[in-house]
Coordinates of N, CA, C and O and ligand atoms in Angstrom, one line a residue:
M1 N 0.8 -1.2 -0.2 CA 0.7 -0.1 -0.1 C 0.8 1.1 0.0 O 1.6 1.4 1.1
G2 N 0.1 2.3 -1.0 CA 1.4 3.7 -0.4 C 2.4 3.3 -1.7 O 3.1 4.5 -1.7
I3 N 2.7 2.3 -2.1 CA 4.2 2.2 -3.0 C 3.9 2.3 -4.2 O 3.1 2.2 -4.8
I4 N 4.7 3.4 -5.1 CA 4.6 3.8 -6.4 C 5.3 3.6 -7.1 O 6.9 4.0 -6.5
K5 N 5.2 3.3 -8.0 CA 6.9 3.1 -9.6 C 7.3 4.3 -10.1 O 6.1 4.4 -10.8
I6 N 8.2 5.1 -10.8 CA 8.4 6.5 -11.2 C 9.7 6.0 -12.1 O 10.5 5.8 -11.4
H7 N 9.9 5.9 -12.9 CA 11.0 5.5 -13.8 C 11.4 4.1 -13.6 O 10.3 3.0 -13.4
D8 N 12.6 4.2 -12.8 CA 13.6 2.9 -12.5 C 13.1 3.1 -11.0 O 13.5 1.7 -10.1
K9 N 12.6 3.7 -10.6 CA 12.5 4.1 -8.7 C 10.8 3.8 -8.6 O 10.5 3.9 -8.3
N10 N 11.5 3.1 -6.8 CA 9.9 2.8 -6.4 C 9.4 3.6 -5.2 O 11.0 4.2 -4.9
F11 N 9.0 4.0 -4.6 CA 8.3 5.4 -4.0 C 7.5 4.9 -2.8 O 6.2 4.4 -3.5
K12 N 7.7 5.6 -1.8 CA 6.7 4.9 -0.9 C 5.8 6.6 -0.7 O 6.9 6.6 0.5
K13 N 4.8 6.3 0.1 CA 3.6 7.3 1.1 C 4.3 8.2 2.3 O 4.7 6.8 2.5
S14 N 5.4 9.0 2.5 CA 5.7 10.0 3.7 C 5.2 10.9 3.8 O 5.2 10.7 5.3
I15 N 5.0 11.6 3.8 CA 3.3 12.7 4.0 C 2.2 12.7 3.3 O 2.1 12.7 2.2
S16 N 1.4 12.4 4.2 CA -0.2 12.5 3.6 C -0.6 14.5 3.2 O -0.2 15.2 3.6
E17 N -1.6 14.3 2.1 CA -2.1 15.5 2.0 C -2.4 16.3 3.3 O -2.8 17.4 3.1
E18 N -2.9 15.6 3.5 CA -3.7 15.5 5.2 C -2.9 16.7 5.8 O -2.9 18.0 6.4
E19 N -1.3 15.7 6.3 CA -1.3 16.5 6.8 C -0.4 17.9 6.3 O -0.1 18.3 7.2
I20 N -0.2 18.0 4.9 CA 0.7 18.9 4.4 C -0.2 19.7 4.2 O 0.4 21.3 4.9
L21 N -1.5 19.5 4.6 CA -2.5 21.0 4.1 C -2.4 22.1 5.7 O -3.0 22.4 5.7
Q22 N -2.4 20.9 6.9 CA -2.7 21.3 8.0 C -1.1 22.5 8.6 O -0.9 23.3 8.5
R23 N -0.2 21.8 8.2 CA 1.2 22.3 8.5 C 1.3 23.7 7.3 O 1.6 24.6 7.5
V24 N 0.2 24.0 6.0 CA 0.5 24.6 5.3 C -0.8 25.9 5.8 O 0.2 26.9 5.3
A25 N -1.8 25.6 6.4 CA -2.5 26.2 6.7 C -1.7 26.9 8.6 O -1.9 28.3 8.3
A26 N -1.2 26.4 8.8 CA 0.5 26.9 10.1 C 1.5 27.6 9.5 O 1.4 29.0 10.2
I27 N 1.8 27.6 8.3 CA 2.5 28.6 7.9 C 1.8 29.6 7.5 O 2.0 30.8 7.7
A28 N 0.6 29.7 6.9 CA 0.3 30.9 6.8 C -0.1 31.9 7.9 O -0.3 33.1 8.3
R29 N -1.1 31.6 9.1 CA -0.7 31.7 9.8 C 0.3 32.6 11.0 O 0.1 34.2 11.2
E30 N 1.4 32.0 10.4 CA 3.0 32.7 11.2 C 3.1 33.5 9.8 O 3.8 35.1 10.6
I31 N 2.9 33.8 8.4 CA 3.5 34.4 7.1 C 2.5 35.9 7.9 O 2.7 36.8 7.4
E32 N 1.1 35.6 8.3 CA -0.3 36.7 8.1 C 0.4 37.1 10.1 O 0.8 38.7 9.7
A33 N 1.0 36.7 10.6 CA 1.4 37.3 11.8 C 2.4 38.3 11.8 O 2.3 39.1 12.4
D34 N 3.4 37.9 10.6 CA 4.2 38.3 10.7 C 4.5 39.8 9.6 O 5.1 40.7 9.6
C35 N 3.9 39.5 8.5 CA 3.5 40.7 7.4 C 2.0 41.4 7.4 O 1.8 41.8 6.3
K36 N 1.2 41.4 8.4 CA 0.1 41.0 7.8 C -0.2 43.0 7.2 O -0.9 42.4 6.2
Y37 N 0.4 44.1 7.6 CA 0.1 45.1 6.8 C 1.5 46.0 6.2 O 1.6 46.7 5.6
Q38 N 2.1 44.6 5.4 CA 3.2 45.0 4.6 C 3.0 44.5 3.3 O 3.5 44.9 2.6
N39 N 1.7 43.7 2.6 CA 0.9 44.2 1.5 C 2.1 43.2 1.1 O 3.4 43.2 -0.1
P40 N 2.8 41.9 1.4 CA 4.0 41.4 0.5 C 4.1 40.6 -0.4 O 2.4 40.7 -0.7
L41 N 5.0 40.5 -1.0 CA 5.2 40.0 -2.5 C 6.0 38.4 -2.1 O 6.6 38.3 -1.8
F42 N 4.8 37.7 -2.7 CA 5.2 36.0 -2.6 C 5.8 35.8 -3.7 O 5.4 36.4 -5.1
L43 N 7.2 35.4 -4.3 CA 7.4 35.0 -5.5 C 8.2 33.3 -5.2 O 8.6 33.0 -4.6
P44 N 7.0 32.8 -5.9 CA 7.2 31.2 -6.0 C 8.0 30.8 -6.7 O 8.0 31.3 -8.1
V45 N 9.0 29.5 -6.8 CA 9.6 29.3 -7.4 C 8.9 28.1 -8.3 O 8.8 27.0 -7.8
L46 N 8.7 28.4 -9.7 CA 7.8 26.8 -10.1 C 9.6 26.7 -10.8 O 10.5 26.3 -10.8
N47 N 9.7 24.9 -11.3 CA 7.7 24.4 -11.7 C 7.4 23.9 -9.9 O 6.0 23.4 -9.7
G48 N 8.5 23.4 -8.9 CA 8.6 22.6 -8.4 C 7.2 23.2 -6.9 O 6.5 22.3 -6.1
S49 N 6.6 24.9 -6.7 CA 6.3 25.2 -5.7 C 4.9 25.4 -5.9 O 4.1 25.7 -5.1
F50 N 4.7 25.4 -7.1 CA 3.1 25.5 -8.0 C 2.3 24.8 -6.8 O 1.1 25.9 -6.6
M51 N 2.2 23.5 -6.3 CA 1.2 23.2 -5.9 C 1.2 23.5 -4.2 O -0.1 23.7 -4.3
F52 N 1.8 23.8 -3.5 CA 2.4 24.8 -2.4 C 1.8 26.0 -2.2 O 1.0 26.1 -1.2
T53 N 2.4 26.7 -3.1 CA 1.8 27.8 -3.3 C 0.0 28.2 -3.7 O -0.4 29.0 -2.5
S54 N -1.3 27.2 -4.5 CA -1.5 27.1 -4.2 C -2.6 27.0 -3.1 O -3.5 27.5 -2.6
D55 N -2.2 26.2 -2.5 CA -2.7 25.8 -1.5 C -2.5 26.8 -0.1 O -3.1 27.5 0.3
L56 N -1.1 27.5 -0.4 CA -0.7 28.6 1.1 C -1.8 29.7 0.3 O -2.3 30.7 1.3
M57 N -2.1 30.3 -0.5 CA -2.3 31.1 -1.3 C -3.2 31.5 -0.4 O -4.4 32.0 0.0
K58 N -4.5 30.2 -0.9 CA -6.3 30.1 -0.6 C -6.0 30.5 1.2 O -6.8 30.6 1.5
E59 N -5.1 30.1 1.5 CA -4.8 30.7 2.8 C -4.9 31.9 3.5 O -5.2 31.9 5.2
I60 N -3.7 32.7 2.7 CA -3.5 33.7 3.0 C -5.0 34.7 3.3 O -5.4 34.8 2.7
D61 N -4.8 35.4 4.5 CA -5.9 36.3 4.4 C -5.7 37.5 5.1 O -5.5 37.9 6.1
M62 N -4.7 38.3 4.1 CA -4.8 39.5 4.0 C -4.2 39.9 2.4 O -4.1 39.3 1.6
N63 N -3.4 41.4 2.1 CA -3.4 41.9 1.2 C -1.7 41.3 1.0 O -1.5 41.2 1.3
C64 N -2.1 40.7 -0.5 CA -0.2 40.1 -1.3 C -0.6 39.9 -2.0 O -1.8 39.7 -3.0
E65 N 0.5 40.4 -3.0 CA 0.5 39.7 -4.2 C 1.5 38.5 -4.9 O 2.4 38.9 -3.6
M66 N 1.3 38.6 -6.0 CA 2.6 37.3 -6.4 C 2.8 37.0 -7.4 O 2.4 37.6 -8.1
Q67 N 3.9 36.8 -7.4 CA 5.0 36.3 -9.5 C 5.8 35.2 -9.2 O 6.5 35.2 -8.3
F68 N 5.3 34.6 -10.1 CA 5.9 33.3 -9.9 C 7.4 33.8 -11.3 O 7.3 33.7 -11.9
V69 N 8.9 32.9 -10.4 CA 9.8 32.9 -10.5 C 10.3 31.7 -11.1 O 10.0 31.0 -11.3
K70 N 11.3 31.8 -12.2 CA 12.0 30.3 -12.2 C 14.2 30.4 -12.3 O 14.6 31.5 -13.1
V71 N 13.9 29.1 -11.5 CA 15.1 29.0 -11.4 C 15.0 27.3 -11.7 O 14.6 26.7 -11.7
K72 N 16.9 27.1 -11.9 CA 16.7 25.5 -12.5 C 17.7 24.7 -11.8 O 19.4 26.0 -11.7
S73 N 18.1 23.8 -11.2 CA 19.1 23.4 -10.1 C 19.5 22.2 -10.1 O 20.1 21.3 -9.5
Y74 N 19.1 21.9 -10.7 CA 18.6 19.8 -10.3 C 18.4 19.4 -11.5 O 18.0 20.0 -12.6
T75 N 19.2 18.5 -11.9 CA 18.5 17.2 -13.4 C 18.8 15.4 -12.1 O 19.4 15.2 -11.7
G76 N 17.9 14.9 -12.5 CA 17.7 13.4 -12.6 C 17.2 13.6 -10.9 O 16.8 14.5 -10.2
M77 N 18.7 12.5 -10.2 CA 17.9 12.5 -8.3 C 19.3 13.4 -8.0 O 19.6 13.3 -6.8
H78 N 20.1 13.8 -8.4 CA 21.4 15.0 -7.3 C 21.9 16.2 -7.9 O 21.0 16.7 -9.0
S79 N 22.1 17.5 -7.6 CA 21.6 19.1 -7.4 C 23.1 18.9 -8.7 O 23.9 18.6 -8.0
T80 N 22.8 19.8 -9.4 CA 24.1 20.4 -10.0 C 25.0 21.7 -9.5 O 26.0 21.7 -9.1
Q81 N 24.4 22.0 -8.3 CA 24.6 23.3 -7.8 C 24.9 23.9 -9.0 O 25.5 24.8 -9.2
Q82 N 24.4 24.0 -9.9 CA 24.6 25.3 -11.0 C 23.3 25.9 -11.0 O 22.3 25.5 -11.4
V83 N 23.0 27.4 -10.6 CA 21.9 27.5 -10.3 C 21.7 28.5 -11.7 O 23.1 29.7 -12.0
K84 N 21.2 28.4 -12.4 CA 20.6 30.1 -13.4 C 20.3 31.0 -13.5 O 19.8 31.3 -12.3
T85 N 19.8 31.8 -14.2 CA 19.4 33.1 -13.5 C 18.5 33.3 -13.2 O 17.3 32.4 -13.7
L86 N 17.7 34.3 -12.4 CA 16.3 34.4 -11.8 C 15.4 35.4 -13.2 O 16.0 35.7 -13.5
I87 N 14.2 34.5 -13.5 CA 13.3 34.9 -14.7 C 12.0 34.8 -14.1 O 11.8 34.2 -13.6
G88 N 12.1 36.4 -14.2 CA 10.4 36.8 -14.3 C 9.9 37.7 -12.8 O 8.7 38.1 -12.5
A89 N 11.0 37.6 -12.4 CA 11.1 38.9 -10.6 C 10.8 40.5 -11.6 O 11.5 41.1 -10.9
D90 N 9.7 40.7 -12.4 CA 9.7 41.9 -12.8 C 8.3 42.7 -12.1 O 8.7 43.9 -13.0
M91 N 8.1 42.3 -11.5 CA 7.0 43.1 -10.8 C 7.5 44.1 -9.3 O 8.9 43.8 -9.1
A92 N 7.6 45.0 -9.4 CA 8.1 46.3 -8.0 C 8.7 45.1 -6.9 O 7.9 45.1 -6.1
V93 N 9.9 45.2 -6.7 CA 10.3 44.7 -5.7 C 11.0 45.5 -4.7 O 11.0 45.5 -3.4
S94 N 11.3 46.9 -5.0 CA 12.1 48.0 -4.2 C 11.0 47.9 -3.0 O 10.3 48.9 -2.9
G95 N 11.5 48.2 -1.7 CA 10.8 48.5 -0.8 C 10.4 47.6 -0.6 O 9.6 47.8 1.0
R96 N 10.0 46.1 -1.1 CA 8.6 45.5 -0.4 C 9.5 44.6 0.6 O 10.5 43.9 0.5
T97 N 8.6 43.3 1.4 CA 9.0 43.0 2.1 C 8.6 41.6 0.6 O 7.7 41.5 0.6
V98 N 9.5 40.4 0.5 CA 9.4 39.3 -0.4 C 9.5 38.6 0.2 O 10.3 38.2 1.3
I99 N 8.7 37.4 0.0 CA 8.8 36.3 0.2 C 9.1 34.7 -0.7 O 8.3 34.8 -1.6
I100 N 10.0 34.0 -0.7 CA 10.6 33.3 -1.7 C 9.7 32.1 -1.5 O 10.5 31.7 0.1
I101 N 9.0 31.8 -2.2 CA 8.5 30.5 -1.6 C 9.0 29.7 -3.0 O 8.7 28.5 -3.9
E102 N 9.4 27.9 -1.9 CA 10.4 27.1 -2.8 C 9.0 25.8 -2.4 O 8.7 25.7 -0.9
D103 N 9.4 24.9 -2.9 CA 8.9 23.7 -2.2 C 10.2 22.8 -1.6 O 9.3 21.9 -0.3
I104 N 11.2 22.9 -1.8 CA 12.1 21.7 -1.0 C 13.6 22.7 -1.0 O 13.9 23.2 -1.7
V105 N 14.2 22.9 0.5 CA 15.4 23.6 0.3 C 16.3 22.5 1.2 O 16.3 22.0 1.9
D106 N 17.3 21.9 -0.2 CA 18.4 20.9 -0.5 C 19.8 22.0 -0.1 O 20.0 21.9 2.2
T107 N 21.0 21.6 -1.0 CA 22.0 21.9 -0.2 C 21.6 24.0 -0.1 O 22.7 24.4 0.7
G108 N 20.7 24.6 -0.3 CA 21.0 25.8 -0.9 C 20.9 26.9 -1.7 O 20.7 27.5 -1.4
A109 N 21.6 26.1 -2.5 CA 22.4 26.5 -3.7 C 21.2 27.9 -4.2 O 21.3 29.0 -4.8
T110 N 20.0 26.8 -4.7 CA 19.1 27.8 -5.2 C 18.4 29.2 -4.3 O 18.5 30.0 -5.1
I111 N 18.2 29.0 -3.1 CA 18.0 29.9 -2.4 C 19.2 31.2 -2.1 O 18.4 32.3 -2.3
K112 N 20.5 30.3 -2.2 CA 21.5 31.4 -2.3 C 21.8 32.6 -3.7 O 21.5 33.6 -3.4
E113 N 21.5 31.9 -4.7 CA 21.1 32.9 -5.7 C 20.2 33.6 -5.8 O 20.3 34.6 -6.2
L114 N 18.8 32.9 -5.7 CA 17.9 33.7 -5.6 C 18.3 35.0 -4.6 O 17.5 36.0 -5.5
V115 N 18.5 35.0 -3.6 CA 18.9 36.1 -2.7 C 19.8 36.9 -3.2 O 19.1 38.5 -3.4
N116 N 20.8 36.5 -3.4 CA 21.7 36.9 -3.8 C 21.2 38.4 -4.8 O 21.3 39.6 -5.4
Q117 N 20.5 37.6 -6.2 CA 20.1 38.4 -7.1 C 18.4 39.5 -6.7 O 18.6 40.8 -7.0
L118 N 18.0 39.0 -6.2 CA 16.3 39.8 -5.9 C 17.3 40.8 -4.5 O 16.6 41.6 -4.9
H119 N 18.6 40.6 -4.1 CA 19.5 41.8 -3.5 C 19.5 43.5 -4.3 O 19.2 44.5 -3.8
H120 N 19.8 42.7 -5.3 CA 20.0 44.0 -7.0 C 19.0 45.3 -6.7 O 18.7 46.1 -7.4
L121 N 17.2 44.2 -6.5 CA 16.2 44.6 -6.8 C 15.8 45.7 -5.4 O 14.7 46.3 -5.1
N122 N 17.1 45.9 -4.4 CA 16.7 46.8 -3.1 C 15.0 45.9 -2.4 O 14.4 47.6 -2.2
P123 N 14.9 44.8 -2.2 CA 13.9 44.9 -1.0 C 14.1 45.5 -0.1 O 15.1 45.3 0.2
N124 N 13.1 45.1 1.1 CA 13.0 46.0 2.1 C 13.6 45.2 3.3 O 14.2 44.7 4.1
E125 N 12.9 43.7 3.3 CA 13.4 42.4 3.6 C 12.9 40.6 2.6 O 12.0 40.9 1.7
I126 N 13.8 39.7 2.5 CA 13.2 38.5 2.1 C 13.3 38.3 2.9 O 14.1 37.7 4.1
K127 N 12.4 37.4 3.1 CA 12.1 35.7 4.0 C 11.7 34.9 2.4 O 11.8 34.2 1.6
I128 N 12.4 33.5 3.6 CA 12.1 31.9 2.9 C 11.3 31.2 3.3 O 11.1 31.4 4.2
C129 N 10.2 30.9 1.9 CA 9.5 29.8 3.0 C 9.2 28.7 2.4 O 9.4 28.6 0.6
S130 N 9.6 27.2 2.3 CA 9.8 26.7 1.7 C 8.5 25.6 2.6 O 8.8 24.9 3.8
L131 N 8.1 24.4 1.6 CA 7.1 23.0 2.7 C 7.9 22.4 2.7 O 7.9 22.0 4.4
L132 N 9.2 22.3 2.4 CA 10.2 21.1 3.2 C 12.0 21.6 2.7 O 12.4 22.2 2.5
F133 N 12.5 20.8 4.2 CA 13.8 21.5 4.2 C 14.6 20.0 4.8 O 14.0 19.1 5.9
K134 N 15.4 20.1 4.0 CA 16.9 19.1 4.7 C 17.3 19.1 5.5 O 18.6 19.8 4.9
P135 N 17.6 19.7 6.4 CA 18.6 20.0 7.2 C 20.3 19.6 7.5 O 21.1 20.0 7.1
T136 N 20.0 18.1 6.9 CA 21.5 17.7 7.2 C 22.3 17.9 5.4 O 23.1 17.9 5.8
K137 N 21.0 18.6 4.2 CA 22.0 18.4 3.4 C 22.4 19.8 2.9 O 23.5 20.3 2.1
Y138 N 21.9 20.9 4.3 CA 21.5 21.9 4.2 C 23.1 22.7 4.2 O 23.6 22.6 5.3
K139 N 23.6 23.8 3.1 CA 25.4 24.5 3.5 C 24.8 25.6 3.6 O 25.9 26.2 3.5
G140 N 24.1 26.4 3.7 CA 23.6 27.9 3.1 C 23.5 28.7 4.8 O 23.6 27.4 5.9
D141 N 24.1 30.0 5.1 CA 23.5 30.3 6.2 C 22.5 31.3 6.4 O 22.1 32.3 6.8
L142 N 21.7 31.7 5.1 CA 20.3 31.8 5.2 C 19.3 31.1 6.2 O 19.1 30.2 6.5
K143 N 18.4 32.0 7.2 CA 17.7 31.5 7.9 C 16.7 30.5 6.8 O 15.6 31.8 5.8
V144 N 15.9 29.2 6.5 CA 14.7 29.3 6.3 C 13.7 30.1 7.5 O 13.2 29.0 8.0
D145 N 12.8 30.9 7.2 CA 11.9 31.6 8.0 C 10.5 30.9 8.5 O 10.0 30.7 9.4
Y146 N 10.1 30.3 7.6 CA 9.1 29.4 7.4 C 9.0 27.5 6.6 O 9.6 28.0 5.3
Y147 N 9.0 26.8 7.4 CA 8.8 25.7 6.3 C 7.7 24.4 7.4 O 7.3 24.7 7.9
G148 N 8.3 23.8 6.5 CA 6.3 22.7 6.8 C 7.1 21.7 7.3 O 6.4 21.2 8.4
F149 N 7.9 20.9 7.1 CA 8.7 19.6 7.1 C 10.5 19.6 7.5 O 11.0 20.0 6.0
E150 N 10.4 19.1 8.6 CA 12.2 19.0 8.5 C 12.3 17.3 7.8 O 11.5 16.8 8.1
I151 N 12.8 17.1 6.6 CA 13.0 15.8 6.3 C 14.3 14.8 6.1 O 15.4 16.0 5.8
P152 N 14.2 13.5 6.0 CA 16.4 12.7 6.1 C 16.6 13.4 4.7 O 16.0 14.0 3.6
D153 N 18.1 13.2 4.7 CA 18.7 13.3 2.8 C 18.1 12.1 2.5 O 18.8 11.0 2.0
D154 N 16.8 12.0 1.6 CA 16.0 11.1 1.5 C 15.5 11.9 -0.3 O 14.6 13.3 0.4
F155 N 16.2 11.4 -1.5 CA 14.9 11.5 -2.3 C 12.8 11.9 -2.3 O 12.7 10.9 -1.9
V156 N 12.4 13.0 -2.4 CA 11.0 12.7 -2.6 C 10.2 13.3 -3.7 O 11.1 14.3 -4.6
I157 N 9.4 13.3 -4.0 CA 8.2 13.7 -5.3 C 7.0 13.7 -4.4 O 6.9 13.3 -3.4
G158 N 5.8 14.5 -6.0 CA 5.0 14.3 -5.3 C 4.8 16.0 -5.0 O 5.4 16.6 -4.3
Y159 N 3.3 16.7 -4.6 CA 2.7 17.7 -4.2 C 3.9 18.6 -5.0 O 3.9 20.0 -4.5
G160 N 3.6 18.3 -6.2 CA 4.7 19.8 -7.0 C 6.4 18.9 -7.4 O 6.7 19.3 -8.0
L161 N 6.9 18.2 -6.6 CA 7.9 18.1 -6.6 C 8.1 16.8 -7.5 O 7.2 16.1 -7.6
D162 N 9.0 16.6 -8.6 CA 9.3 15.5 -9.4 C 10.3 14.6 -9.8 O 11.2 15.3 -9.3
Y163 N 10.6 13.4 -10.6 CA 11.4 13.1 -10.3 C 12.4 12.7 -11.8 O 11.2 12.3 -12.5
N164 N 13.1 13.3 -12.6 CA 12.8 13.5 -14.0 C 11.4 14.2 -15.0 O 11.0 13.3 -16.2
G165 N 10.6 14.4 -14.2 CA 9.4 15.2 -15.0 C 8.3 14.5 -14.8 O 7.4 15.3 -14.4
L166 N 8.1 13.3 -14.4 CA 7.2 12.6 -13.7 C 7.0 12.4 -12.1 O 7.9 12.7 -11.1
G167 N 5.8 12.6 -11.4 CA 5.2 12.9 -10.7 C 4.9 14.1 -9.6 O 4.3 14.0 -8.2
R168 N 4.7 15.1 -10.4 CA 4.8 16.2 -9.5 C 3.1 16.6 -9.2 O 2.2 16.9 -8.4
N169 N 2.3 15.8 -10.0 CA 0.8 15.5 -9.8 C 0.2 15.2 -8.6 O -0.8 15.1 -8.5
L170 N 1.0 14.4 -8.1 CA 0.7 13.0 -7.2 C 0.1 14.2 -5.5 O 0.8 15.1 -5.4
R171 N -1.0 13.9 -4.6 CA -1.6 14.9 -3.8 C -0.8 14.4 -2.6 O -0.9 15.1 -1.4
H172 N 0.0 13.7 -2.6 CA 1.1 13.5 -1.2 C 2.5 13.4 -1.3 O 2.5 13.1 -3.0
I173 N 3.4 13.4 -0.2 CA 4.4 13.3 -0.8 C 4.9 12.2 -1.0 O 4.6 11.2 0.7
Y174 N 6.3 11.0 -1.3 CA 6.8 10.3 -1.6 C 8.1 10.2 -1.5 O 8.7 10.8 -1.8
T175 N 8.8 9.0 -0.5 CA 10.0 9.0 -0.8 C 10.4 8.0 -1.1 O 10.2 6.6 -1.7
V176 N 11.4 8.3 -1.9 CA 12.5 6.6 -2.5 C 12.7 5.9 -1.4 O 13.5 5.9 -0.4
T177 N 13.0 4.5 -1.9 CA 12.6 3.4 -1.2 C 14.3 2.6 -1.6 O 14.2 1.4 -0.3
E178 N 14.9 3.2 -2.1 CA 16.3 2.5 -2.3 C 17.2 3.5 -1.7 O 16.8 4.6 -2.9
Ligands
LIG201 P1 18.7 23.2 -3.8 O1 19.7 24.6 -4.5 O2 20.1 21.9 -3.8 O3 18.4 23.4 -2.6 O4 17.4 22.4 -4.8 C1 16.5 23.0 -4.5 C2 15.9 22.4 -5.8 O5 16.3 21.1 -6.3 C3 14.3 22.3 -5.2 O6 13.7 23.5 -5.5 C4 14.1 20.8 -6.1 O7 13.6 21.6 -8.1 C5 15.1 20.2 -6.6 N1 15.2 19.2 -5.7 C6 15.7 19.0 -4.4 N2 15.6 18.0 -3.7 C7 14.9 17.4 -4.2 C8 13.8 15.8 -3.8 O8 14.0 14.7 -3.1 N3 13.1 15.7 -5.1 C9 12.9 16.5 -5.8 N4 13.3 17.9 -6.5 C10 14.6 17.8 -5.7

């Protein structure tokens, strides 16, 4: 039960949709408490954060704006740590509270590069929000301000995350079994 095969790997259900939605609601309350009157600008990172972003935005009860951005740092199951240029942050960022939304923070290379590039646009502050966080892999010194779950250093798919293109549509999160 709960085992699925994607490409050559088996994955086991590890976080249910119900658990995810509970944490998403809790994150929304934290963000509201911190940023209530700031009209924050959410910058969700495509593609992996689309499902998390959709559920999080529905929970957020305050004025806010959002603009999807895109970078790429992963092929297959290993981070290349080759982060490409930020695309899409064309809304006015200057003076704003900006909240980056990620699906997962792994080595931290992606958020480090994003934050470096965003600094050039003069935001008032930059916060980082990720559904998943792998603390044993993380090499960065930026604070992940909001996250849903700390997970071990295992490859996961579902709820927006993919393995070579497949698995993004799964409503639960699954962990590779081998
Ligand atoms: P980082 O730059 O090493 O922190 O990696 C961040 C990006 O790598 C995420 O936005 C994902 O696209 C991808 N990634 C990292 N770990 C996983 C995983 O376990 N499953 C799927 N994608 C992952």
